[in-house]
Coordinates of C-alpha atoms in Angstrom, one line a residue:
M1 CA 13.8 42.9 5.3
D2 CA 11.4 43.4 7.6
N3 CA 12.0 41.0 10.5
S4 CA 9.3 41.4 12.5
P5 CA 7.4 37.7 13.6
L6 CA 4.9 36.8 10.6
Q7 CA 1.1 37.1 11.3
V8 CA -1.1 33.8 11.9
L9 CA -5.3 34.5 10.7
T10 CA -8.0 32.5 11.4
V11 CA -9.5 32.4 8.8
P12 CA -14.1 32.0 8.2
T13 CA -14.7 29.1 6.3
A14 CA -17.5 26.3 5.1
P15 CA -16.9 22.6 5.5
Y16 CA -17.9 20.2 2.8
P17 CA -19.7 16.7 3.3
D18 CA -16.9 14.3 1.2
Q19 CA -13.9 14.5 3.2
R20 CA -14.5 10.9 4.5
P21 CA -11.3 9.9 4.3
G22 CA -10.7 5.9 2.7
T23 CA -8.4 3.3 3.2
S24 CA -5.1 5.2 1.9
G25 CA -6.2 8.6 3.0
L26 CA -8.8 11.2 1.5
R27 CA -8.5 10.6 -2.6
K28 CA -10.0 12.8 -4.9
R29 CA -9.7 14.2 -8.4
V30 CA -7.2 17.2 -8.7
F31 CA -9.5 20.0 -9.7
V32 CA -11.8 19.4 -6.7
F33 CA -8.9 20.1 -5.0
Q34 CA -8.1 22.9 -7.2
S35 CA -11.8 24.5 -7.3
R36 CA -13.9 24.8 -4.6
R37 CA -12.9 27.0 -1.9
N38 CA -10.5 25.9 1.5
Y39 CA -11.6 22.3 0.3
L40 CA -7.4 22.0 0.7
H41 CA -7.9 23.3 3.9
N42 CA -10.5 22.3 5.9
F43 CA -9.1 19.1 5.4
I44 CA -5.8 20.0 6.8
Q45 CA -6.9 21.5 9.3
S46 CA -9.2 18.6 10.9
I47 CA -6.2 16.5 10.7
F48 CA -4.4 19.1 13.2
S49 CA -7.7 19.3 15.2
S50 CA -8.0 15.8 15.7
I51 CA -4.9 16.2 17.9
D52 CA -5.1 17.1 21.3
L53 CA -3.5 20.8 21.2
R54 CA -1.4 19.5 24.7
D55 CA 0.4 17.0 22.4
R56 CA 0.1 19.5 19.5
Q57 CA 2.4 22.2 21.1
G58 CA 6.0 21.9 20.2
S59 CA 5.2 18.9 18.1
T60 CA 7.5 17.1 15.5
V61 CA 5.4 16.6 12.4
V62 CA 6.9 14.7 9.0
V63 CA 5.4 15.8 5.6
G64 CA 6.6 14.1 1.9
G65 CA 4.9 13.2 -0.9
D66 CA 5.4 11.0 -4.2
G67 CA 5.8 14.2 -6.6
R68 CA 2.6 14.2 -8.1
F69 CA 0.9 17.3 -9.3
F70 CA 0.1 19.9 -6.4
N71 CA 2.2 18.1 -4.3
Q72 CA 4.3 21.5 -3.7
T73 CA 0.8 23.5 -3.7
A74 CA -0.1 21.6 -0.7
I75 CA 2.5 21.6 1.4
E76 CA 3.3 25.4 1.1
V77 CA -1.1 25.1 2.5
I78 CA 0.5 22.7 5.5
V79 CA 3.9 24.5 6.6
Q80 CA 1.1 27.4 6.9
M81 CA -0.9 26.0 8.4
A82 CA 1.1 23.8 10.8
A83 CA 2.8 26.8 12.1
A84 CA -0.5 28.4 13.0
N85 CA -1.9 25.5 14.6
G86 CA 1.5 25.2 17.4
V87 CA 3.9 22.5 15.8
G88 CA 6.9 22.9 16.9
R89 CA 9.1 21.8 14.4
L90 CA 8.5 20.2 10.5
I91 CA 10.4 17.6 8.9
I92 CA 9.7 17.9 5.3
G93 CA 11.7 16.2 2.5
H94 CA 13.7 17.2 -0.2
H95 CA 12.1 19.1 -2.5
G96 CA 8.8 18.0 -0.7
I97 CA 9.5 13.9 -2.2
M98 CA 9.8 11.2 0.2
S99 CA 8.4 7.9 -0.4
T100 CA 5.9 6.1 2.4
P101 CA 8.3 3.6 3.8
A102 CA 11.0 6.7 4.2
I103 CA 8.4 8.3 6.6
S104 CA 7.2 6.2 8.4
C105 CA 10.9 5.1 9.2
V106 CA 11.2 8.7 9.6
I107 CA 7.9 9.2 12.0
R108 CA 9.9 6.3 14.5
K109 CA 13.2 8.0 14.3
Y110 CA 12.0 11.2 15.7
K111 CA 9.8 10.0 17.2
A112 CA 7.1 12.6 16.0
I113 CA 3.4 12.8 16.5
G114 CA 2.6 12.0 13.2
G115 CA 3.2 12.6 9.5
I116 CA 1.3 13.8 6.3
I117 CA 1.9 11.8 3.5
L118 CA 1.0 13.5 -0.4
T119 CA 0.1 10.8 -2.3
A120 CA -3.0 9.1 -4.3
S121 CA -0.2 5.7 -4.4
H122 CA -0.9 4.6 -7.8
N123 CA -3.5 6.5 -9.3
P124 CA -2.4 8.5 -12.0
G125 CA -1.0 12.2 -12.0
G126 CA -1.4 15.6 -13.5
P127 CA -3.5 17.8 -13.2
D128 CA -6.5 15.7 -14.9
G129 CA -5.4 12.5 -12.2
D130 CA -5.5 12.6 -8.6
F131 CA -3.9 13.3 -5.6
G132 CA -4.2 12.1 -2.0
I133 CA -3.6 13.2 2.1
K134 CA -3.1 10.3 4.3
F135 CA -2.7 10.5 8.4
N136 CA 0.2 8.5 9.8
T137 CA 0.3 8.3 13.8
A138 CA 3.0 8.7 15.7
N139 CA 3.7 4.5 15.1
G140 CA 4.5 5.5 11.4
G141 CA 1.5 3.5 10.9
P142 CA -2.1 4.8 9.0
A143 CA -4.3 6.5 11.8
K144 CA -6.8 3.7 13.2
E145 CA -10.5 4.0 12.0
A146 CA -11.0 6.2 15.6
V147 CA -8.7 8.9 14.6
T148 CA -10.1 9.1 10.7
N149 CA -13.7 8.7 11.4
K150 CA -12.6 12.5 14.4
I151 CA -10.9 13.7 11.4
F152 CA -13.9 13.6 9.4
Q153 CA -16.7 14.5 12.1
I154 CA -14.6 17.9 12.5
S155 CA -14.3 18.5 8.8
R156 CA -18.3 18.2 8.9
T157 CA -19.0 21.2 11.2
I158 CA -15.4 23.3 10.5
E159 CA -15.9 27.1 11.1
E160 CA -12.5 28.4 10.1
F161 CA -9.0 27.5 10.2
A162 CA -5.6 29.0 11.3
I163 CA -2.7 30.1 8.7
C164 CA 0.4 32.0 8.6
P165 CA 0.3 33.0 4.8
G166 CA 2.9 35.2 5.1
L167 CA 5.3 32.0 5.6
R168 CA 7.1 31.1 2.8
V169 CA 9.8 27.2 3.4
D170 CA 12.8 26.8 0.5
L171 CA 11.9 23.1 0.0
L172 CA 15.2 23.1 -1.9
T173 CA 17.9 23.7 -0.1
L174 CA 18.7 21.3 2.8
G175 CA 19.0 22.2 6.9
K176 CA 17.0 23.9 8.9
Q177 CA 14.8 26.9 8.6
T178 CA 13.3 29.2 11.7
F179 CA 10.5 31.3 11.8
D180 CA 8.9 33.9 14.4
L181 CA 5.6 34.2 15.0
E182 CA 3.5 36.6 16.5
N183 CA 2.1 35.4 20.3
K184 CA 4.3 33.4 19.9
F185 CA 7.6 32.1 22.4
K186 CA 9.6 29.8 20.8
P187 CA 10.8 30.1 16.5
F188 CA 8.9 27.6 14.6
T189 CA 11.2 24.9 13.1
V190 CA 11.4 23.3 8.9
E191 CA 13.5 21.0 8.8
I192 CA 14.7 19.7 5.1
V193 CA 15.9 16.6 5.3
D194 CA 17.6 14.0 2.4
S195 CA 15.3 11.7 1.8
V196 CA 16.9 8.5 1.3
E197 CA 20.0 8.7 4.0
S198 CA 17.8 7.8 7.4
Y199 CA 16.3 5.1 5.7
A200 CA 19.2 3.6 4.2
N201 CA 20.4 3.4 7.3
M202 CA 17.2 1.3 8.0
L203 CA 18.0 -0.8 5.2
R204 CA 21.6 -1.8 6.1
N205 CA 20.9 -3.1 10.0
I206 CA 18.2 -5.0 8.0
F207 CA 19.8 -7.2 5.3
D208 CA 23.3 -8.2 4.1
F209 CA 24.4 -5.5 2.4
A210 CA 27.6 -7.2 1.9
A211 CA 26.1 -10.5 0.3
L212 CA 23.9 -8.2 -1.5
K213 CA 26.3 -6.5 -3.8
E214 CA 28.5 -9.4 -4.5
L215 CA 25.7 -11.3 -5.9
L216 CA 24.9 -7.7 -7.8
S217 CA 28.1 -7.2 -8.9
G218 CA 31.1 -9.1 -8.0
E219 CA 32.0 -11.7 -10.1
N220 CA 29.0 -13.6 -10.7
H221 CA 26.1 -11.5 -11.0
I222 CA 23.0 -11.5 -11.9
K223 CA 21.4 -8.3 -14.0
I224 CA 18.8 -6.8 -13.1
R225 CA 15.9 -4.3 -14.4
I226 CA 14.1 -1.9 -11.9
D227 CA 11.2 0.0 -12.6
A228 CA 10.6 3.4 -10.8
M229 CA 8.3 4.3 -13.1
H230 CA 8.9 8.3 -12.6
G231 CA 7.2 7.8 -9.0
A232 CA 8.7 8.7 -5.2
V233 CA 11.4 6.0 -5.0
G234 CA 13.2 6.8 -8.3
P235 CA 16.1 8.6 -5.7
Y236 CA 16.1 5.6 -3.4
V237 CA 16.9 3.0 -6.5
K238 CA 20.1 5.1 -7.4
R239 CA 21.4 5.6 -4.4
I240 CA 20.5 2.1 -3.1
L241 CA 20.7 0.0 -5.5
C242 CA 23.1 1.8 -8.0
E243 CA 25.3 3.3 -5.9
E244 CA 26.0 1.3 -3.1
L245 CA 25.2 -2.1 -3.9
G246 CA 27.0 -1.9 -7.3
C247 CA 23.9 -2.1 -10.3
P248 CA 25.1 -0.9 -13.6
A249 CA 23.1 2.7 -13.5
N250 CA 21.2 1.1 -17.2
S251 CA 19.5 -1.0 -14.3
A252 CA 17.0 1.3 -13.5
I253 CA 14.8 2.8 -15.5
N254 CA 11.9 6.1 -14.9
C255 CA 14.0 6.6 -11.9
V256 CA 13.2 10.9 -12.4
P257 CA 10.0 11.3 -10.2
V258 CA 7.7 13.5 -11.8
E259 CA 4.3 14.9 -11.7
D260 CA 2.2 13.5 -14.1
F261 CA 4.7 10.0 -13.9
G262 CA 5.6 9.8 -17.6
G263 CA 1.9 10.0 -18.3
Q264 CA 1.3 6.5 -17.2
H265 CA -0.3 5.0 -14.6
P266 CA 2.2 4.5 -11.5
D267 CA 0.7 0.9 -10.7
P268 CA 3.3 -2.4 -10.3
N269 CA 1.7 -4.7 -12.6
L270 CA 1.2 -6.9 -15.4
T271 CA -0.6 -4.1 -17.1
Y272 CA 0.3 -1.1 -15.7
A273 CA 4.4 -2.0 -15.7
A274 CA 4.0 -4.4 -19.0
D275 CA 7.0 -2.1 -20.5
L276 CA 8.8 -4.1 -17.9
V277 CA 7.4 -7.0 -18.9
D278 CA 8.5 -7.0 -22.2
S279 CA 12.1 -6.1 -21.5
M280 CA 12.5 -9.3 -19.5
K281 CA 11.3 -11.8 -21.7
D282 CA 14.0 -12.3 -23.1
G283 CA 16.0 -13.4 -20.8
Q284 CA 18.5 -11.4 -20.8
Y285 CA 17.9 -10.1 -17.3
D286 CA 17.3 -12.2 -13.9
F287 CA 15.5 -10.8 -12.2
G288 CA 13.0 -7.2 -12.3
A289 CA 10.6 -5.3 -9.9
A290 CA 8.2 -2.6 -10.0
F291 CA 7.2 0.1 -7.5
D292 CA 3.9 2.2 -7.5
G293 CA 3.9 5.9 -6.8
D294 CA 5.1 6.3 -3.8
G295 CA 6.6 3.4 -3.1
D296 CA 5.4 1.6 -1.0
R297 CA 4.0 -1.6 -3.1
N298 CA 6.0 -3.4 -5.7
M299 CA 6.4 -6.2 -8.1
I300 CA 8.7 -9.4 -8.8
L301 CA 9.5 -10.6 -12.0
G302 CA 11.8 -13.6 -12.8
K303 CA 13.7 -14.3 -16.0
H304 CA 11.7 -14.3 -18.9
G305 CA 9.0 -12.1 -17.3
F306 CA 8.0 -14.9 -15.0
F307 CA 5.4 -13.7 -12.1
V308 CA 5.2 -13.9 -9.1
T309 CA 2.3 -13.0 -7.4
P310 CA 2.1 -11.2 -4.5
S311 CA 0.2 -14.0 -2.3
D312 CA 3.0 -15.7 -3.6
S313 CA 5.4 -13.3 -2.5
V314 CA 5.1 -13.2 0.9
A315 CA 4.6 -16.7 1.5
V316 CA 8.0 -17.9 -0.1
I317 CA 10.0 -14.7 1.9
A318 CA 8.7 -16.6 5.4
D319 CA 8.9 -19.6 4.1
N320 CA 13.3 -18.0 3.5
I321 CA 12.4 -15.6 6.1
F322 CA 15.9 -16.0 7.9
C323 CA 18.4 -15.2 4.6
I324 CA 18.0 -11.6 6.1
P325 CA 19.1 -11.0 8.9
Y326 CA 17.6 -9.2 10.7
F327 CA 14.7 -12.3 11.4
Q328 CA 17.6 -14.5 12.8
H329 CA 18.4 -11.8 15.1
T330 CA 14.6 -10.6 16.5
G331 CA 13.3 -14.3 15.5
V332 CA 9.7 -14.4 14.4
R333 CA 6.7 -13.5 16.2
G334 CA 3.6 -14.2 13.7
F335 CA 3.3 -13.9 9.6
A336 CA -0.5 -11.9 8.4
R337 CA -1.9 -11.8 5.2
S338 CA -5.2 -9.3 4.5
M339 CA -8.9 -11.4 3.4
P340 CA -8.0 -11.6 0.0
T341 CA -4.9 -12.5 -0.2
S342 CA -4.6 -16.1 -1.1
A343 CA -3.7 -19.0 1.8
A344 CA -0.3 -19.9 0.8
L345 CA 1.4 -18.1 3.4
D346 CA -1.2 -20.3 5.6
R347 CA 0.3 -22.6 4.7
V348 CA 4.3 -22.0 5.3
A349 CA 2.9 -20.5 8.9
K350 CA 1.3 -24.1 9.8
A351 CA 4.7 -25.6 8.2
T352 CA 6.3 -23.4 10.8
K353 CA 3.9 -22.9 13.8
I354 CA 3.9 -19.7 13.2
E355 CA 0.8 -17.6 14.4
L356 CA -0.9 -15.8 11.3
Y357 CA -3.3 -13.2 11.1
E358 CA -6.4 -12.9 8.5
T359 CA -7.3 -9.6 8.4
P360 CA -9.2 -6.9 6.8
T361 CA -7.3 -5.0 3.8
G362 CA -5.3 -1.6 5.1
W363 CA -1.9 -1.5 6.4
K364 CA -3.1 -0.2 9.7
F365 CA -5.0 -4.4 11.0
F366 CA -0.9 -5.4 10.7
G367 CA 0.5 -2.5 11.9
N368 CA -1.6 -3.3 15.8
L369 CA -0.5 -7.0 15.7
M370 CA 3.0 -5.5 15.7
D371 CA 3.4 -2.5 17.6
A372 CA 1.1 -5.7 20.4
G373 CA 4.4 -7.9 19.4
R374 CA 2.8 -10.5 17.6
L375 CA 3.8 -10.0 13.9
S376 CA 7.3 -9.8 12.0
L377 CA 5.9 -10.6 8.1
C378 CA 3.0 -9.1 6.3
G379 CA 1.3 -9.3 2.9
E380 CA -1.6 -8.1 1.1
E381 CA -2.6 -9.4 -2.5
S382 CA -2.5 -5.6 -3.8
F383 CA 1.2 -5.5 -4.6
G384 CA 1.9 -5.2 -0.6
T385 CA 5.2 -6.7 1.6
G386 CA 6.1 -5.4 4.5
G387 CA 8.0 -6.3 8.1
D388 CA 7.7 -5.2 11.4
H389 CA 10.7 -2.6 10.8
I390 CA 8.4 0.3 10.0
R391 CA 4.4 0.6 9.8
E392 CA 3.7 0.7 6.1
K393 CA 4.2 -1.9 3.1
D394 CA 7.7 -1.3 1.8
G395 CA 8.4 -2.3 -2.0
L396 CA 12.3 -1.4 -1.5
W397 CA 12.2 -3.9 1.5
A398 CA 10.7 -6.4 -0.5
V399 CA 13.0 -6.5 -3.6
L400 CA 15.8 -6.7 -1.7
A401 CA 14.1 -9.5 0.5
W402 CA 14.2 -11.5 -2.7
L403 CA 17.4 -10.6 -3.3
S404 CA 18.5 -11.7 -0.8
I405 CA 17.0 -15.1 -1.2
L406 CA 18.9 -15.3 -4.5
A407 CA 22.2 -14.5 -2.5
A408 CA 21.6 -16.9 -0.4
R409 CA 19.9 -20.1 -2.9
R410 CA 21.7 -19.1 -5.4
Q411 CA 18.7 -19.9 -8.0
S412 CA 16.3 -18.5 -10.6
V413 CA 13.4 -16.9 -8.8
E414 CA 11.1 -19.4 -11.3
D415 CA 13.0 -22.4 -9.7
I416 CA 12.5 -20.5 -6.1
L417 CA 8.7 -20.7 -7.1
K418 CA 8.2 -23.9 -8.5
D419 CA 10.6 -25.7 -5.7
H420 CA 8.2 -23.8 -3.3
W421 CA 5.5 -25.1 -4.9
L422 CA 6.6 -29.1 -5.1
K423 CA 7.2 -28.2 -1.0
Y424 CA 3.5 -26.8 -0.2
G425 CA 1.4 -26.9 -3.5
R426 CA -0.1 -24.2 -5.1
N427 CA -2.3 -21.5 -4.8
Y428 CA -3.7 -20.5 -7.6
F429 CA -4.9 -16.7 -7.2
T430 CA -6.4 -13.8 -10.0
R431 CA -8.3 -10.7 -9.4
Y432 CA -10.3 -8.7 -11.9
D433 CA -11.0 -5.0 -11.0
Y434 CA -13.5 -3.6 -12.8
E435 CA -13.1 0.6 -12.5
N436 CA -15.1 3.1 -12.6
V437 CA -18.7 1.4 -12.0
D438 CA -21.6 3.0 -10.9
I439 CA -21.7 3.3 -7.7
D440 CA -25.1 2.6 -7.2
A441 CA -25.0 0.5 -9.3
A442 CA -22.3 -1.7 -7.7
C443 CA -23.6 -0.7 -4.1
E444 CA -27.0 -2.2 -5.1
M445 CA -25.1 -5.3 -6.8
M446 CA -23.0 -5.9 -3.7
E447 CA -26.4 -5.7 -1.5
D448 CA -28.6 -8.6 -3.2
L449 CA -25.3 -10.5 -3.7
E450 CA -24.8 -10.3 0.3
L451 CA -29.1 -10.9 0.6
M452 CA -28.3 -14.5 -1.4
I453 CA -25.8 -15.7 0.3
A454 CA -26.8 -15.0 3.9
D455 CA -30.0 -17.4 3.2
K456 CA -29.4 -20.4 4.9
A457 CA -30.5 -22.2 1.9
F458 CA -27.2 -21.1 0.3
V459 CA -25.1 -23.2 2.1
K460 CA -24.6 -27.1 0.4
Q461 CA -25.5 -25.6 -2.8
R462 CA -23.5 -27.0 -5.3
F463 CA -22.2 -25.3 -8.7
A464 CA -21.1 -27.3 -11.6
V465 CA -18.4 -25.6 -14.2
E466 CA -17.7 -28.8 -17.0
D467 CA -16.6 -31.2 -15.3
K468 CA -16.2 -29.7 -11.8
I469 CA -18.4 -29.5 -8.7
Y470 CA -18.0 -27.2 -6.1
Q471 CA -20.5 -27.0 -2.5
V472 CA -20.0 -24.1 -1.3
E473 CA -19.5 -24.4 2.7
K474 CA -19.3 -21.5 4.1
A475 CA -20.4 -18.0 3.0
D476 CA -20.7 -14.7 5.0
N477 CA -19.7 -11.0 5.2
F478 CA -15.7 -10.8 7.1
E479 CA -15.8 -9.4 10.4
Y480 CA -12.5 -9.2 12.5
T481 CA -12.1 -8.7 15.6
D482 CA -8.8 -7.3 16.5
P483 CA -7.0 -9.9 18.7
V484 CA -5.1 -6.2 20.6
D485 CA -7.6 -4.3 21.4
S486 CA -11.0 -6.3 20.7
T487 CA -12.2 -3.7 18.1
I488 CA -15.0 -5.2 15.7
S489 CA -14.5 -4.2 11.7
R490 CA -17.7 -5.2 10.2
N491 CA -18.5 -5.2 6.0
Q492 CA -15.3 -5.9 5.0
G493 CA -15.6 -8.1 2.0
L494 CA -18.6 -11.1 0.7
R495 CA -16.7 -14.6 1.2
I496 CA -17.8 -17.8 -0.4
I497 CA -15.9 -20.9 0.9
F498 CA -16.2 -23.8 -0.9
S499 CA -15.8 -27.6 0.8
D500 CA -12.1 -28.2 -1.1
G501 CA -11.1 -24.4 -0.1
S502 CA -11.6 -22.0 -2.5
R503 CA -12.6 -19.0 -2.2
I504 CA -14.5 -16.5 -4.4
I505 CA -14.5 -13.0 -2.0
Y506 CA -16.4 -9.6 -3.8
R507 CA -15.1 -6.2 -2.4
L508 CA -15.6 -2.5 -3.0
S509 CA -12.2 -0.6 -3.1
G510 CA -12.0 2.3 -0.5
T511 CA -8.7 3.4 -2.7
G512 CA -10.6 4.9 -5.4
S513 CA -11.0 8.9 -7.1
D514 CA -13.7 8.4 -9.8
G515 CA -17.0 5.9 -9.3
A516 CA -16.4 2.3 -7.9
T517 CA -14.0 -0.2 -8.2
V518 CA -16.0 -3.8 -7.6
R519 CA -13.1 -6.3 -7.8
I520 CA -13.7 -10.2 -7.3
Y521 CA -10.6 -12.4 -5.9
I522 CA -10.7 -16.2 -6.6
D523 CA -8.1 -18.3 -4.9
S524 CA -7.9 -21.8 -5.1
Y525 CA -5.2 -24.9 -4.1
E526 CA -3.8 -27.3 -5.7
K527 CA -1.3 -30.2 -4.6
E528 CA -0.6 -31.4 -8.0
Q529 CA -2.2 -30.0 -10.6
I530 CA 1.2 -27.2 -10.2
F531 CA 2.5 -26.0 -13.0
E532 CA -0.8 -25.3 -14.9
D533 CA -1.8 -21.4 -16.4
T534 CA -3.7 -19.8 -13.9
Q535 CA -6.3 -18.6 -15.9
V536 CA -7.1 -21.5 -17.1
M537 CA -7.2 -23.3 -13.9
L538 CA -9.3 -20.2 -12.6
A539 CA -11.4 -20.7 -15.3
P540 CA -15.0 -22.4 -13.4
L541 CA -14.2 -20.1 -10.5
A542 CA -14.3 -17.6 -12.7
T543 CA -17.7 -18.4 -14.3
I544 CA -19.1 -19.3 -10.9
A545 CA -18.2 -15.9 -9.5
L546 CA -19.6 -13.8 -13.0
K547 CA -23.8 -15.9 -12.5
I548 CA -23.6 -15.4 -8.4
S549 CA -23.1 -12.0 -9.1
Q550 CA -24.5 -11.5 -12.4
L551 CA -22.0 -8.9 -12.6
H552 CA -22.0 -7.7 -16.1
H553 CA -25.6 -7.3 -16.1
R554 CA -25.7 -5.1 -14.0
T555 CA -23.0 -2.4 -14.3
G556 CA -22.9 -3.1 -18.2
R557 CA -19.3 -4.2 -18.3
C558 CA -18.6 -7.0 -19.8
G559 CA -15.0 -7.5 -18.8
P560 CA -12.9 -5.9 -16.0
S561 CA -9.8 -3.1 -16.3
V562 CA -7.9 -5.3 -15.0
I563 CA -6.7 -9.1 -14.4
T564 CA -3.8 -9.9 -12.1

């Protein structure tokens, strides 16, 4: 056996112009990574080169993914390039799989300089699906814009990358593996860790596991149905909810990670988690939840498939926050929501006199507030909810938060929601997604729309639908000045705010890999009519939103791909 040090090579390459990370990293079709020479290598080198050499030398980096197709191939390359770029230790999830919340937890626990997360989140997987690479920094959260811009600039001029092609790592065996490299004084270490344990330990210190165990497996236990959608969170559900908290094994479905997510779209909403919704309808389960591919998003359901919007979910958790022992100890520093998310959380913040922050879409904005000690709980309408225990949204944390509320209040999900609406009124909320729209048509529509709403004559304009009249009070392109570091984020979504507080918002999404996704968000507050159908209540505003944008005419679409 050859024990000589492994060779480190410098390989010439040519740049690609399209490696700009979006709000959730670089996402492309799998075939882009497979067919374009050194496409993966260029981006990984750009990540390492964005880190100062002094910080990189001997550092610790965490690596894991959601188990989708190309995950193992990418990890092999990352290991070889990390070694060649002076990283001292890699911590990798068993089998290369680790949920995004767990990676954030492990980065913080081991004081790593960052983590490389291999996921395209809720996008489809498999050879014909999507693949993604996201870089999280030392706080455990997504890299800020200054960092992703630096990565992009490096990727546009890259001429070479460093790699140790002979290095082979065993992802199946827990423990440390060491490798001697030429011209390196210290060996390079790869540590394969149990993907669940650090994260589970963290949750044990946040929630009352004894109370949750009583709720889930005690004498008067509730019945739950959890769908991991063949993503990374499956092993966490099995270990924590079933083995530790006592749920029957058949409570959890689709818990084995699969490279193509079983041919399904790992997106926890009413469209793509329809099997879970259907299984809830007959009333045999009291509580249901689904997660996306990498385990950071969640959907909450009550008996008979009663749907809790993500906007309502974070508001209910905020109103019942002291059902969670962690917040009894830390107190509550602030609440936050992304701009498109309904204003339900605002009403709780006002009643409890807790500071409320409205940020652009993207968890990095929440992370900055958390690092400054200003934020405890936050959420996005795109099925993301989380606390300041890590710097990512956290699907399983949100489920345990809801179960903690059920354990304390001993009411159904539906009754808790209805009580909340009676107390605060209800924000009816919906989102229309128009996926894979021609990008030029989408951009032109948004540009024309911005010109229209920027005209001073647009404010005070009235729109009548049936017996309802809406008057425009404010219209703008949302701009955010970070209260911590005063950085300004512009062009974060077109807002039309009416005199009754109703809102229509238009955004182009940055998380897809194909074409453009146009999103229309509609939010309307009602104090009295709180038990009506959402789509019926919002139909007048939906009509106005389509009329103003001429979306169907401009994009050739007669209806949305997904309604949530």
